[in-house]
GROMACS .gro file of C-alpha atoms in nm:
model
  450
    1UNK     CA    1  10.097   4.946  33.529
    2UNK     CA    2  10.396   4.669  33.403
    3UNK     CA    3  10.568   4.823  33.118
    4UNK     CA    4  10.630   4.467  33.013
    5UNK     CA    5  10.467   4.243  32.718
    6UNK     CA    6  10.207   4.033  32.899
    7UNK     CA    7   9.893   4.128  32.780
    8UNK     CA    8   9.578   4.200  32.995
    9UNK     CA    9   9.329   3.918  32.942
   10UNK     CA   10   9.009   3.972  32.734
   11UNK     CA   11   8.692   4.044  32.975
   12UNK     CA   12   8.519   3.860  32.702
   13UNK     CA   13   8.197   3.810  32.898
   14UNK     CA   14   8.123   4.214  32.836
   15UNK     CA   15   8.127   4.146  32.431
   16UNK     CA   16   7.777   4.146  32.304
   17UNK     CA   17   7.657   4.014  31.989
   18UNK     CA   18   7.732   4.281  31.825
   19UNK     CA   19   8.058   4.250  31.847
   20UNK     CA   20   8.353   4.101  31.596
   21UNK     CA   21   8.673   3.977  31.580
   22UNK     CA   22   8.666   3.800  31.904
   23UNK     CA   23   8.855   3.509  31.807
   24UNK     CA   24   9.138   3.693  31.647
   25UNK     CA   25   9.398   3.734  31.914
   26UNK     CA   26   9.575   4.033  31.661
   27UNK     CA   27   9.532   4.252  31.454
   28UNK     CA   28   9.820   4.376  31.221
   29UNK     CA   29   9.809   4.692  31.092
   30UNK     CA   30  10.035   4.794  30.801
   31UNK     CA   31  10.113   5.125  30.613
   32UNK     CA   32   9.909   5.143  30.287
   33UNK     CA   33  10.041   5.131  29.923
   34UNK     CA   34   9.823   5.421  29.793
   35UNK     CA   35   9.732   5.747  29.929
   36UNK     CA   36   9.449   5.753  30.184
   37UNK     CA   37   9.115   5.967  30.016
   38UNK     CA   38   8.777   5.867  30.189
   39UNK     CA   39   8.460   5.973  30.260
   40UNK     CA   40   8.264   5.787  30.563
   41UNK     CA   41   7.951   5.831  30.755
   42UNK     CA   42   8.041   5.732  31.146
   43UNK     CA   43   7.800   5.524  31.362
   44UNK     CA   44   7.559   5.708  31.626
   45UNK     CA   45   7.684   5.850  31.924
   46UNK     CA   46   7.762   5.614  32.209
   47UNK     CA   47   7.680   5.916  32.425
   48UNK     CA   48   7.347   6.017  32.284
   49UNK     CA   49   7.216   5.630  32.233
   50UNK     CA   50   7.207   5.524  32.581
   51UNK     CA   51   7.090   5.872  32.717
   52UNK     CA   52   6.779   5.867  32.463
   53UNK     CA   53   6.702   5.466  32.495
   54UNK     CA   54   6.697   5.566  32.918
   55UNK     CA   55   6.471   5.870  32.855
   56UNK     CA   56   6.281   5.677  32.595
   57UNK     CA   57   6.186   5.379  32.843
   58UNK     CA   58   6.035   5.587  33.140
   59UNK     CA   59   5.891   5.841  32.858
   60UNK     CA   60   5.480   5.804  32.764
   61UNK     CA   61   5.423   5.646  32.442
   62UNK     CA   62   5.641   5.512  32.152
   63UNK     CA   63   5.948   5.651  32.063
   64UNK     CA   64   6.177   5.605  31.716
   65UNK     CA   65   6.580   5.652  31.728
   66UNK     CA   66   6.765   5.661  31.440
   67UNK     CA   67   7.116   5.643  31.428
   68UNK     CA   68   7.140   5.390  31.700
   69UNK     CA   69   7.505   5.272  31.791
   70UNK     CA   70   7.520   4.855  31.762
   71UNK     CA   71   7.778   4.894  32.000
   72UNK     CA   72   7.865   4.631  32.316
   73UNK     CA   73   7.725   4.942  32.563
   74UNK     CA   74   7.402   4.988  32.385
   75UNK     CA   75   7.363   4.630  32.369
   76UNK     CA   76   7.321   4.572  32.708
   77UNK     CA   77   7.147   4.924  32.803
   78UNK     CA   78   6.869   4.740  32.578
   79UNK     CA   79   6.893   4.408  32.736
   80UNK     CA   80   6.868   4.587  33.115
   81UNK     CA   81   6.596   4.805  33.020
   82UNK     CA   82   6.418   4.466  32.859
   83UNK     CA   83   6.471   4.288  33.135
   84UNK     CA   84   6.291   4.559  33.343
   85UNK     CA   85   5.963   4.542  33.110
   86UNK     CA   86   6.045   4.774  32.869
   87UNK     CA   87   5.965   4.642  32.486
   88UNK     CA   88   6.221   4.760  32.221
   89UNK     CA   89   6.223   4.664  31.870
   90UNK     CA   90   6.596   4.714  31.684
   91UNK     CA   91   6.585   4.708  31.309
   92UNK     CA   92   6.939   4.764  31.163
   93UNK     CA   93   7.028   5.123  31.329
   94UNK     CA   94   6.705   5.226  31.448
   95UNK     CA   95   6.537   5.146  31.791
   96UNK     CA   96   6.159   5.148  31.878
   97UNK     CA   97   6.143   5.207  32.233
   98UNK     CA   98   5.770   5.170  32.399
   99UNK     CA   99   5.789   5.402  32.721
  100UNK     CA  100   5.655   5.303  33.074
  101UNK     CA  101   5.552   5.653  33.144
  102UNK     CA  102   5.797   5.655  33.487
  103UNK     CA  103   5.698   5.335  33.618
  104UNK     CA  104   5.943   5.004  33.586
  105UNK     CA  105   5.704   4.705  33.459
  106UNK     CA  106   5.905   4.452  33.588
  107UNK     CA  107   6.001   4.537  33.929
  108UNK     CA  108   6.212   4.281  34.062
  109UNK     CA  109   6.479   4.102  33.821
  110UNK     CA  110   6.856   4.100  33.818
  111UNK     CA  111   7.055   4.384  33.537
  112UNK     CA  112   7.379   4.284  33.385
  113UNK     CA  113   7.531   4.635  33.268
  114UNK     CA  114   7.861   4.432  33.095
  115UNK     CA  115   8.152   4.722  33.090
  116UNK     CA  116   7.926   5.030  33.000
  117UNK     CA  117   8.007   5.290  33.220
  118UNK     CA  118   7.721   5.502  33.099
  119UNK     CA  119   7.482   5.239  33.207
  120UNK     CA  120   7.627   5.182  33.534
  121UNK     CA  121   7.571   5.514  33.617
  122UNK     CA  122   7.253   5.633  33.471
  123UNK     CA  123   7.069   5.322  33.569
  124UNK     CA  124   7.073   5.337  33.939
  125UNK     CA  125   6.967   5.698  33.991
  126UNK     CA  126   6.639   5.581  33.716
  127UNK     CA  127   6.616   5.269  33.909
  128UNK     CA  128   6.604   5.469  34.260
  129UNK     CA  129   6.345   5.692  34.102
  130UNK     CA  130   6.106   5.368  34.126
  131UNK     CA  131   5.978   5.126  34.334
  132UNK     CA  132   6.132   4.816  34.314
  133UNK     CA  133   6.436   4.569  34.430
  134UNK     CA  134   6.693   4.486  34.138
  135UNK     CA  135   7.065   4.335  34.191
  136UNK     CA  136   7.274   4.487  33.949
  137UNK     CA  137   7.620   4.304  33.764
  138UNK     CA  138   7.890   4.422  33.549
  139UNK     CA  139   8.212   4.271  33.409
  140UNK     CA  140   8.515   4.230  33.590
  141UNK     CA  141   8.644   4.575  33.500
  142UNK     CA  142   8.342   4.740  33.508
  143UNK     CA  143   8.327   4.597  33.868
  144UNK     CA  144   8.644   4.807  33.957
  145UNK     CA  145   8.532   5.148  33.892
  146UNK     CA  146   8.439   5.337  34.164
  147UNK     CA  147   7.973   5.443  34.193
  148UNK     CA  148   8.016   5.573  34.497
  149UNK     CA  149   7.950   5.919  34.491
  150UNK     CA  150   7.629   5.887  34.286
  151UNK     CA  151   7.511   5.552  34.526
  152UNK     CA  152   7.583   5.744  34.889
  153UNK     CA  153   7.369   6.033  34.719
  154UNK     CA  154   7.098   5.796  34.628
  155UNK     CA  155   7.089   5.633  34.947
  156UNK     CA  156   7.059   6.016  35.101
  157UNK     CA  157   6.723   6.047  34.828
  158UNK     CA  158   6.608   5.712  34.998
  159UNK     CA  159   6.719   5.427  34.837
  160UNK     CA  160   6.884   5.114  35.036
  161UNK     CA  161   7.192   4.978  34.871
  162UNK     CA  162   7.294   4.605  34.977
  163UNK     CA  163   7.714   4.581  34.840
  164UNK     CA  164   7.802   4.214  34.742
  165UNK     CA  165   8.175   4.329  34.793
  166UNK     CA  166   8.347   4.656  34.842
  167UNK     CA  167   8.089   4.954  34.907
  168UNK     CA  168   8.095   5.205  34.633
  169UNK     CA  169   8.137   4.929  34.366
  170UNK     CA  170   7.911   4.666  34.160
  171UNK     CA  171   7.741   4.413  34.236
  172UNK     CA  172   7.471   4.550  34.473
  173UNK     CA  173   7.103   4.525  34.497
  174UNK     CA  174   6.924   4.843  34.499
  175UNK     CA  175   6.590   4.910  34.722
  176UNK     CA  176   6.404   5.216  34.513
  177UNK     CA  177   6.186   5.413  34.703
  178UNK     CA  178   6.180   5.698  34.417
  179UNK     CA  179   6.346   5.980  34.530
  180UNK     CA  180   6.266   6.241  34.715
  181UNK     CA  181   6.389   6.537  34.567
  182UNK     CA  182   6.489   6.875  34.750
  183UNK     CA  183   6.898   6.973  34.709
  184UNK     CA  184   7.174   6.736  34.602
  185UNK     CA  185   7.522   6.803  34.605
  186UNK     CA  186   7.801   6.639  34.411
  187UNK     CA  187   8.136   6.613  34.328
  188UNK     CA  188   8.187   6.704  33.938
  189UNK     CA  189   8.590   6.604  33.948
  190UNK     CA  190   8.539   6.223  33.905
  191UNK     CA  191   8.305   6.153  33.670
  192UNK     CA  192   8.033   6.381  33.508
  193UNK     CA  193   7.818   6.098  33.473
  194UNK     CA  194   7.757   6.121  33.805
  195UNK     CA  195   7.567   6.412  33.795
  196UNK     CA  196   7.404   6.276  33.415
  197UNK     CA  197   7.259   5.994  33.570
  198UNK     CA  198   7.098   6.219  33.924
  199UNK     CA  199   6.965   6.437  33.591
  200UNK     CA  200   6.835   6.182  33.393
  201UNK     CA  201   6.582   6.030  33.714
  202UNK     CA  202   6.504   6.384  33.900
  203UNK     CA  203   6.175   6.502  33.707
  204UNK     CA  204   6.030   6.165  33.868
  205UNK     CA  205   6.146   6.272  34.247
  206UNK     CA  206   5.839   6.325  34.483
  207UNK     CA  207   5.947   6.665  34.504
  208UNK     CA  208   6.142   6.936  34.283
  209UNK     CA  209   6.514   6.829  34.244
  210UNK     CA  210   6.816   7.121  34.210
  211UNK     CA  211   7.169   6.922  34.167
  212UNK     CA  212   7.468   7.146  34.263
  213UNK     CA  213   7.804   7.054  34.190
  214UNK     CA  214   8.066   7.084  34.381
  215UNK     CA  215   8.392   7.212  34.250
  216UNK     CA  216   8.533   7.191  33.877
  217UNK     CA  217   8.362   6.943  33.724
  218UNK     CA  218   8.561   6.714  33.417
  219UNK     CA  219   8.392   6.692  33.102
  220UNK     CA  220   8.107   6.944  33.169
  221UNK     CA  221   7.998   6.908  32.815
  222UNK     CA  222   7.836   6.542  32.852
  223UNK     CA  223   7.589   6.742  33.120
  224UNK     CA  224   7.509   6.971  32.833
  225UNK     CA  225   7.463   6.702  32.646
  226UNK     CA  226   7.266   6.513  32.873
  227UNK     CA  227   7.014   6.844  32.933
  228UNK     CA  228   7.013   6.890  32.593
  229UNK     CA  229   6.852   6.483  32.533
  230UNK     CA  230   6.604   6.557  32.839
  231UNK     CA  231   6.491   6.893  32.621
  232UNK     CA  232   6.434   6.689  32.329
  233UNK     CA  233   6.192   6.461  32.542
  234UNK     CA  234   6.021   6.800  32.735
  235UNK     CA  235   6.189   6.839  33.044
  236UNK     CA  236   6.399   7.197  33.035
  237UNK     CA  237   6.589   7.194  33.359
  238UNK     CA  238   6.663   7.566  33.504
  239UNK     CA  239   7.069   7.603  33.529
  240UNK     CA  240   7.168   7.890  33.749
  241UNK     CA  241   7.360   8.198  33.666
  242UNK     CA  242   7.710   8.007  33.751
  243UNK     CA  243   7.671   7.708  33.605
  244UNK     CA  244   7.694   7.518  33.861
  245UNK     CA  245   7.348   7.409  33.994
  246UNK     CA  246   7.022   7.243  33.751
  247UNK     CA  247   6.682   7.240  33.907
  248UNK     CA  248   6.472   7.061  33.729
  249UNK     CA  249   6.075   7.023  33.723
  250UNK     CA  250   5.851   6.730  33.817
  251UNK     CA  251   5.711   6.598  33.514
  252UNK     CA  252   5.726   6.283  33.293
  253UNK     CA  253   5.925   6.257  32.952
  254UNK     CA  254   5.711   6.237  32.698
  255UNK     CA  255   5.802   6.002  32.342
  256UNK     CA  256   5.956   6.139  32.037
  257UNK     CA  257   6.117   6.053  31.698
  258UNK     CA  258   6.485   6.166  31.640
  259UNK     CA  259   6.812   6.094  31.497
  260UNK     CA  260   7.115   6.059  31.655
  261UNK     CA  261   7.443   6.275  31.522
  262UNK     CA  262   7.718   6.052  31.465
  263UNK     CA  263   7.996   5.965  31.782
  264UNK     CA  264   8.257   6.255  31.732
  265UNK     CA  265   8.488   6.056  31.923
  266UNK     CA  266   8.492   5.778  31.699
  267UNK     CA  267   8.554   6.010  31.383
  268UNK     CA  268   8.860   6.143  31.563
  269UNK     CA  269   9.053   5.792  31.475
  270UNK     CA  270   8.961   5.874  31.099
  271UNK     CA  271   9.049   6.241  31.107
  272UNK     CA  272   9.380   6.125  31.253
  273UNK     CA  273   9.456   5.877  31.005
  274UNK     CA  274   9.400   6.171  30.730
  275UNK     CA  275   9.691   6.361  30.968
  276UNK     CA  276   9.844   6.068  30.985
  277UNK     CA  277   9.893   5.950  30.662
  278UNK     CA  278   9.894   6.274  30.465
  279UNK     CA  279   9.540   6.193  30.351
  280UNK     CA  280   9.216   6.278  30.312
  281UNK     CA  281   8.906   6.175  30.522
  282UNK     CA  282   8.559   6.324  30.496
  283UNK     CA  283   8.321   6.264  30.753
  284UNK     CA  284   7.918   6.344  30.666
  285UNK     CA  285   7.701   6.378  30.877
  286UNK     CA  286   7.895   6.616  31.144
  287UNK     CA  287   7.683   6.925  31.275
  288UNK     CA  288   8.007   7.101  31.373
  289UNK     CA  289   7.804   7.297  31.637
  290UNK     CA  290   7.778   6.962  31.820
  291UNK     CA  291   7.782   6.969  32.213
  292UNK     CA  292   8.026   6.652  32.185
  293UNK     CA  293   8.388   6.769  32.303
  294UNK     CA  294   8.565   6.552  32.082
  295UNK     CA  295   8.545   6.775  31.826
  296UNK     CA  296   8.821   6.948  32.000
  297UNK     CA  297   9.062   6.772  31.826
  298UNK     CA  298   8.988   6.958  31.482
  299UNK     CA  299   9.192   7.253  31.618
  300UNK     CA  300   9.473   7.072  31.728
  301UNK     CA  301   9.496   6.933  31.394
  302UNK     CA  302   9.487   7.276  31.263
  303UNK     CA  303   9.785   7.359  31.496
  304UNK     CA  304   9.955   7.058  31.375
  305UNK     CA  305   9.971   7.181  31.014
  306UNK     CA  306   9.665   6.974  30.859
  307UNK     CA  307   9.359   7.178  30.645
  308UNK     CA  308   9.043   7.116  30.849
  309UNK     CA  309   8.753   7.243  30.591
  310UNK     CA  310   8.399   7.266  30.811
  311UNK     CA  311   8.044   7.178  30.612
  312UNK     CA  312   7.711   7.236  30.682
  313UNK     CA  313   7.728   6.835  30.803
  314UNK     CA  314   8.012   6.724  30.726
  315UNK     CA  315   8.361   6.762  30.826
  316UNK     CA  316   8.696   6.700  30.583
  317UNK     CA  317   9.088   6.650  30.721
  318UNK     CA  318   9.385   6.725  30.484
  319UNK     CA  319   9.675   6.582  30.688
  320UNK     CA  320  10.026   6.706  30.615
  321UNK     CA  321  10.364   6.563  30.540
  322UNK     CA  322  10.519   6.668  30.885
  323UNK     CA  323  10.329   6.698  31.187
  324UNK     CA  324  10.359   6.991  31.414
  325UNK     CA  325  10.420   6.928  31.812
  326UNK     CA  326  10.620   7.168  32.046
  327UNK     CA  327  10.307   7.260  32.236
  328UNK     CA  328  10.068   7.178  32.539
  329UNK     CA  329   9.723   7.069  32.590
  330UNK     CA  330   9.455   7.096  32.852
  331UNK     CA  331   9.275   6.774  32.790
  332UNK     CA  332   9.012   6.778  33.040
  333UNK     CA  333   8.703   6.906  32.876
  334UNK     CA  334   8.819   6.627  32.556
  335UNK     CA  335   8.998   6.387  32.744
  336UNK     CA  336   8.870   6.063  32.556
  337UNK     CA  337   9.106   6.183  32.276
  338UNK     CA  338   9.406   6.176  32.481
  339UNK     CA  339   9.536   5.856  32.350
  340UNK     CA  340   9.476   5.994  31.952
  341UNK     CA  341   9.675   6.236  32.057
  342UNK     CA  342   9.988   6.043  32.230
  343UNK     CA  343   9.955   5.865  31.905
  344UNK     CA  344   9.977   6.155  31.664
  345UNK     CA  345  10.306   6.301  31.895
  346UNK     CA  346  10.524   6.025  31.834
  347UNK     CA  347  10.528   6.156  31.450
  348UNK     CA  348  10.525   6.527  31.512
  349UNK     CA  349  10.853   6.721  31.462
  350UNK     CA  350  10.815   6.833  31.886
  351UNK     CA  351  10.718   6.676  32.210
  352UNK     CA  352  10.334   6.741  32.257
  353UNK     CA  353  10.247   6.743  32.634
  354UNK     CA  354   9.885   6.670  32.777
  355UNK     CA  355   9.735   6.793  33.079
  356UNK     CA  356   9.414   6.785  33.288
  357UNK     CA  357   9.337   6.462  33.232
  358UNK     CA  358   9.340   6.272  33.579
  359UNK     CA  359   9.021   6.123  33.523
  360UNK     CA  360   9.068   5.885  33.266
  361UNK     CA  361   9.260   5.636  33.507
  362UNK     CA  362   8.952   5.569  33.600
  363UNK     CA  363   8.848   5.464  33.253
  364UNK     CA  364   8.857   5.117  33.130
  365UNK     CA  365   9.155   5.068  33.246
  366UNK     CA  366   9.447   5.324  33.348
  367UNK     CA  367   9.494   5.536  33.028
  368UNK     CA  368   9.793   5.710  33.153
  369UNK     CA  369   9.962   5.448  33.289
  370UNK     CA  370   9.883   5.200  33.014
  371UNK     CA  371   9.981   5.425  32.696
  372UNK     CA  372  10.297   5.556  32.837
  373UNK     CA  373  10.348   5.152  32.892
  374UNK     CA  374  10.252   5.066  32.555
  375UNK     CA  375  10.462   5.350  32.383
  376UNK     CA  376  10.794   5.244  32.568
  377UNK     CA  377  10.765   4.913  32.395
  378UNK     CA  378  10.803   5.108  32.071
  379UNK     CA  379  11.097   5.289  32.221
  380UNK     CA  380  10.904   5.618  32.212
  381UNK     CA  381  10.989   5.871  32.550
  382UNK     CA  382  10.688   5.890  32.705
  383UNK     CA  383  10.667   6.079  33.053
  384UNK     CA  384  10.385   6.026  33.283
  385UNK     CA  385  10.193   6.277  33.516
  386UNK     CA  386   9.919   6.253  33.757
  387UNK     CA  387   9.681   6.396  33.527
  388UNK     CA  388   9.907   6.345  33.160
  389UNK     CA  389  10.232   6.292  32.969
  390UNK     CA  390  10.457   6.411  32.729
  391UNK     CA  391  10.453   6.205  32.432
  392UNK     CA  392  10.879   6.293  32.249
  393UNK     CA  393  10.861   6.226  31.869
  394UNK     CA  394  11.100   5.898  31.752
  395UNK     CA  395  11.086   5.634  31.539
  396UNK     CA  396  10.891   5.328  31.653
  397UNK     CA  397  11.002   4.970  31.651
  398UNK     CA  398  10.811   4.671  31.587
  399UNK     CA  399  10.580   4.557  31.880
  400UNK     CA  400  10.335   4.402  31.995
  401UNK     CA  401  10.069   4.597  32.200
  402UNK     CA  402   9.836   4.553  32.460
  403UNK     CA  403   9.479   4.755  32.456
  404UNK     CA  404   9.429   4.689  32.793
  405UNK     CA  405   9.101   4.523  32.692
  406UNK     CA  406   9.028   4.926  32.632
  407UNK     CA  407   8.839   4.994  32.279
  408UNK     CA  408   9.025   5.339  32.283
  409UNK     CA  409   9.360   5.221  32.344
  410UNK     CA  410   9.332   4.985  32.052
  411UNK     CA  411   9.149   5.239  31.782
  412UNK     CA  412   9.452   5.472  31.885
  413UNK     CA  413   9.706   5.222  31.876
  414UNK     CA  414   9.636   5.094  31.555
  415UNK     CA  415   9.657   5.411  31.383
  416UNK     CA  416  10.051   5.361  31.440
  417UNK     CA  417  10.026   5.091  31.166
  418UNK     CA  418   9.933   5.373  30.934
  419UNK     CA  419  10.294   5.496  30.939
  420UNK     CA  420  10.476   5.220  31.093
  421UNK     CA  421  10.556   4.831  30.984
  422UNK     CA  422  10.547   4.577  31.193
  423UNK     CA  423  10.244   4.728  31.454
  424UNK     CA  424  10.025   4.438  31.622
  425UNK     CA  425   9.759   4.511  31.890
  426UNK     CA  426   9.615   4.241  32.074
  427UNK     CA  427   9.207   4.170  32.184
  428UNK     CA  428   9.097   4.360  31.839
  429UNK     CA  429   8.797   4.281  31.982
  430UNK     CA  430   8.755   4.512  32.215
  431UNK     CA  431   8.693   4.790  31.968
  432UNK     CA  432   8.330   4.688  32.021
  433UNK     CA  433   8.280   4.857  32.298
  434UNK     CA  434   8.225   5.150  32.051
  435UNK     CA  435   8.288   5.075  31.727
  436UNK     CA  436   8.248   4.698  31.630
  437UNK     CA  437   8.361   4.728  31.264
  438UNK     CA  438   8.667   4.976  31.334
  439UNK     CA  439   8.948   4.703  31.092
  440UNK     CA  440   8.685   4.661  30.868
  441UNK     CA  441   8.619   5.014  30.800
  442UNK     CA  442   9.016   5.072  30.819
  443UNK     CA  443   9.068   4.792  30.543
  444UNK     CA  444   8.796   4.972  30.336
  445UNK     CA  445   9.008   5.284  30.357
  446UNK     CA  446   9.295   5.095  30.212
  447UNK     CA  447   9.516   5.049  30.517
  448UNK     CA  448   9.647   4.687  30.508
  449UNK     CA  449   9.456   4.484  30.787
  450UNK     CA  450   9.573   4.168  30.906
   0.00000   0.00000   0.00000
């Protein structure tokens, strides 16, 4: 990854409606003239919405989310699942998804998934569990990250893949045959949504499925999180004594009316610009016995000298007037919060190192790589790993940045602007990918937005 100042171009054709601020080629984010003191209800879960508008579609009868994320990847996990028959009516945040009861209406059409990794891989495995031929198409990044553990197991339940390109990576047509059930093994160290997505489709397999993974498997909580959504909709899968294999009954989801919890991951940019700015930010909403990993970064802000103060639903940050570092992190279970946390490190009065986090160059674009790149054009020491850095405190200079088209690069990148003059991030519209109206909620907050 080029340590220089070209920036990445835009993989505009993956912004939905939804989105904003895609004609602004910057953002500038400056330091605000009064103290930070908020209180803020985040959007839905990215997570949760696309696992419960899946379940929802091959589910029998009608079923109401609430708290639906108007993000880019929801967008277009509606659009796919409309364009295989499935009727949904949105009304502001809430979704009314009319199931097909396990069978695909439309069997024969083409999917665009745009850059929604979720999508990509929970799609497929619901697609194999049917009987039909669709071509599936992402964006150009989206395109680059790797399917093909999940597709070789798919094509061992049955289903023929035909690859367009490279095997193992979009665009393909996929052949379902439903599955046929029986044992599947899988790798847990690339992606856990892997093993989501062979979840999600196995109570429609023509016979009992158990899924065994194989080795450690990175961010184990999203599996939890994706039984959890398949309880909700009456499928219980049995998980063995170790942990490490789900079988999971025949059966057909049936339709229910819920609300989403808010995306953890997306409060962590607020709770940081509380630590940040020696502020306070109140999130409501938060159950904080959520199965969402994210919330990790609560106790690292603890460690790092802010007051964390837990509610019933809601969460509040105190940040402090010197950060905390000296320390190390195992990032793997929480890894999307990686980049918060390179962020927070340049101000803390000690390097802060993180670990176990491999995986996420396999993200939207090379995390590791590209925030060690973007933190050198600061002038901040930033060491890379195979699976992490070390992020040495200093005093950053004026830049220009690059998000690497990468909605969490650019929400963690701009929360330098809280502390720093002179911070510009490219693409702000990228952001949509998760949270469309991140400036405009920053602006509201009283951070100067350019």
């Amino acid at each position: 990854m080029s340590s220089g100042h070209s920036i990445v171009k835009a993989d505009l054709e993956a912004r939905s409606p939804w989105s904003c601020n895609n004609v602004r080629s910057e953002v500038i984010i400056s330091p605000s003239a009064t103290a930070i003191d908020g209180t803020l209800t985040a959007p839905g879960s990215k997570s949760m919405t696309n696992r419960a508008l899946l379940i929802a579609a091959l589910a029998e009868g009608t079923s109401r989310i609430a708290g639906l994320l108007r993000s880019d990847d929801a967008y277009w996990c509606i659009e796919s699942l409309r364009r295989l028959g499935i009727r949904i009516d949105v009304n502001d945040d809430e979704a009314t998804v009319y199931g097909a009861a396990g069978n695909w209406p439309v069997q024969e059409s083409e999917l665009y998934v745009g850059a929604a990794g979720t999508v990509a891989r929970f799609l497929p495995p619901l697609l194999a569990a049917g009987e039909g031929r669709w071509k599936l198409t992402g964006s150009r990044r989206m395109n680059e990250r790797p399917l093909k553990p999940l597709l070789d197991r798919l094509v061992g339940q049955g289903a023929d893949i035909a690859y367009e390109g490279e095997a193992g990576y979009l665009p393909f047509t996929l052949h379902g045959q439903r599955l046929q059930g029986g044992e599947v093994t899988i790798p847990g160290t690339v992606s856990s949504q892997f093993a989501s997505g062979l979840l999600l489709a196995a109570p429609y397999a023509r016979q009992q499925l158990t899924l065994r993974l194989e080795g450690e498997t990175v961010q184990r909580d999203y599996i939890a999180m994706t039984l959890q959504m398949m309880g909700k909709f009456g499928i219980a899968a049995d998980i063995s004594a170790d942990g490490q294999s789900f079988t999971v009954p025949s059966g057909i989801y049936q339709a229910q009316s819920l609300r989403l919890e808010p995306d953890i991951s997306t409060c962590c940019y607020f709770w940081a610009l509380a630590a940040l700015a020696n502020g306070r930010i109140r999130v409501e909403g938060v159950n904080p016995a959520t199965l969402q990993p994210d919330l990790e970064l609560l106790n690292v802000l603890e460690q790092m000298g802010c007051i964390v103060t837990r509610g019933t639903d809601w969460v509040e940050v105190q940040g402090t007037a010197q950060l905390k570092g000296g320390f190390t992190v195992d990032m793997q279970r929480w890894s999307d919060q990686t980049l918060t946390l390179a962020v927070l490190a340049v101000y803390a009065d000690g390097p802060i190192t993180m670990r176990g986090a491999a995986h996420i160059r396999h993200h939207e674009c090379d995390r590791l790589a590209a925030i060690a790149a973007e933190l050198r054009k600061l002038g901040i020491e930033a060491v890379e790993y195979e699976d992490g850095l070390t992020v040495n405190p200093g005093q950053p200079q004026p830049a220009l940045l690059d998000p690497h088209d990468d909605h969490r690069m650019a929400m963690a990148l701009s929360l330098l602007g809280v502390k720093t003059s002179g911070i510009r991030v490219a693409n702000p519209g990228c952001v949509s990918k998760t949270c469309p109206d991140y400036y405009e909620r920053l602006a509201a907050l009283g951070i100067a937005v350019t």
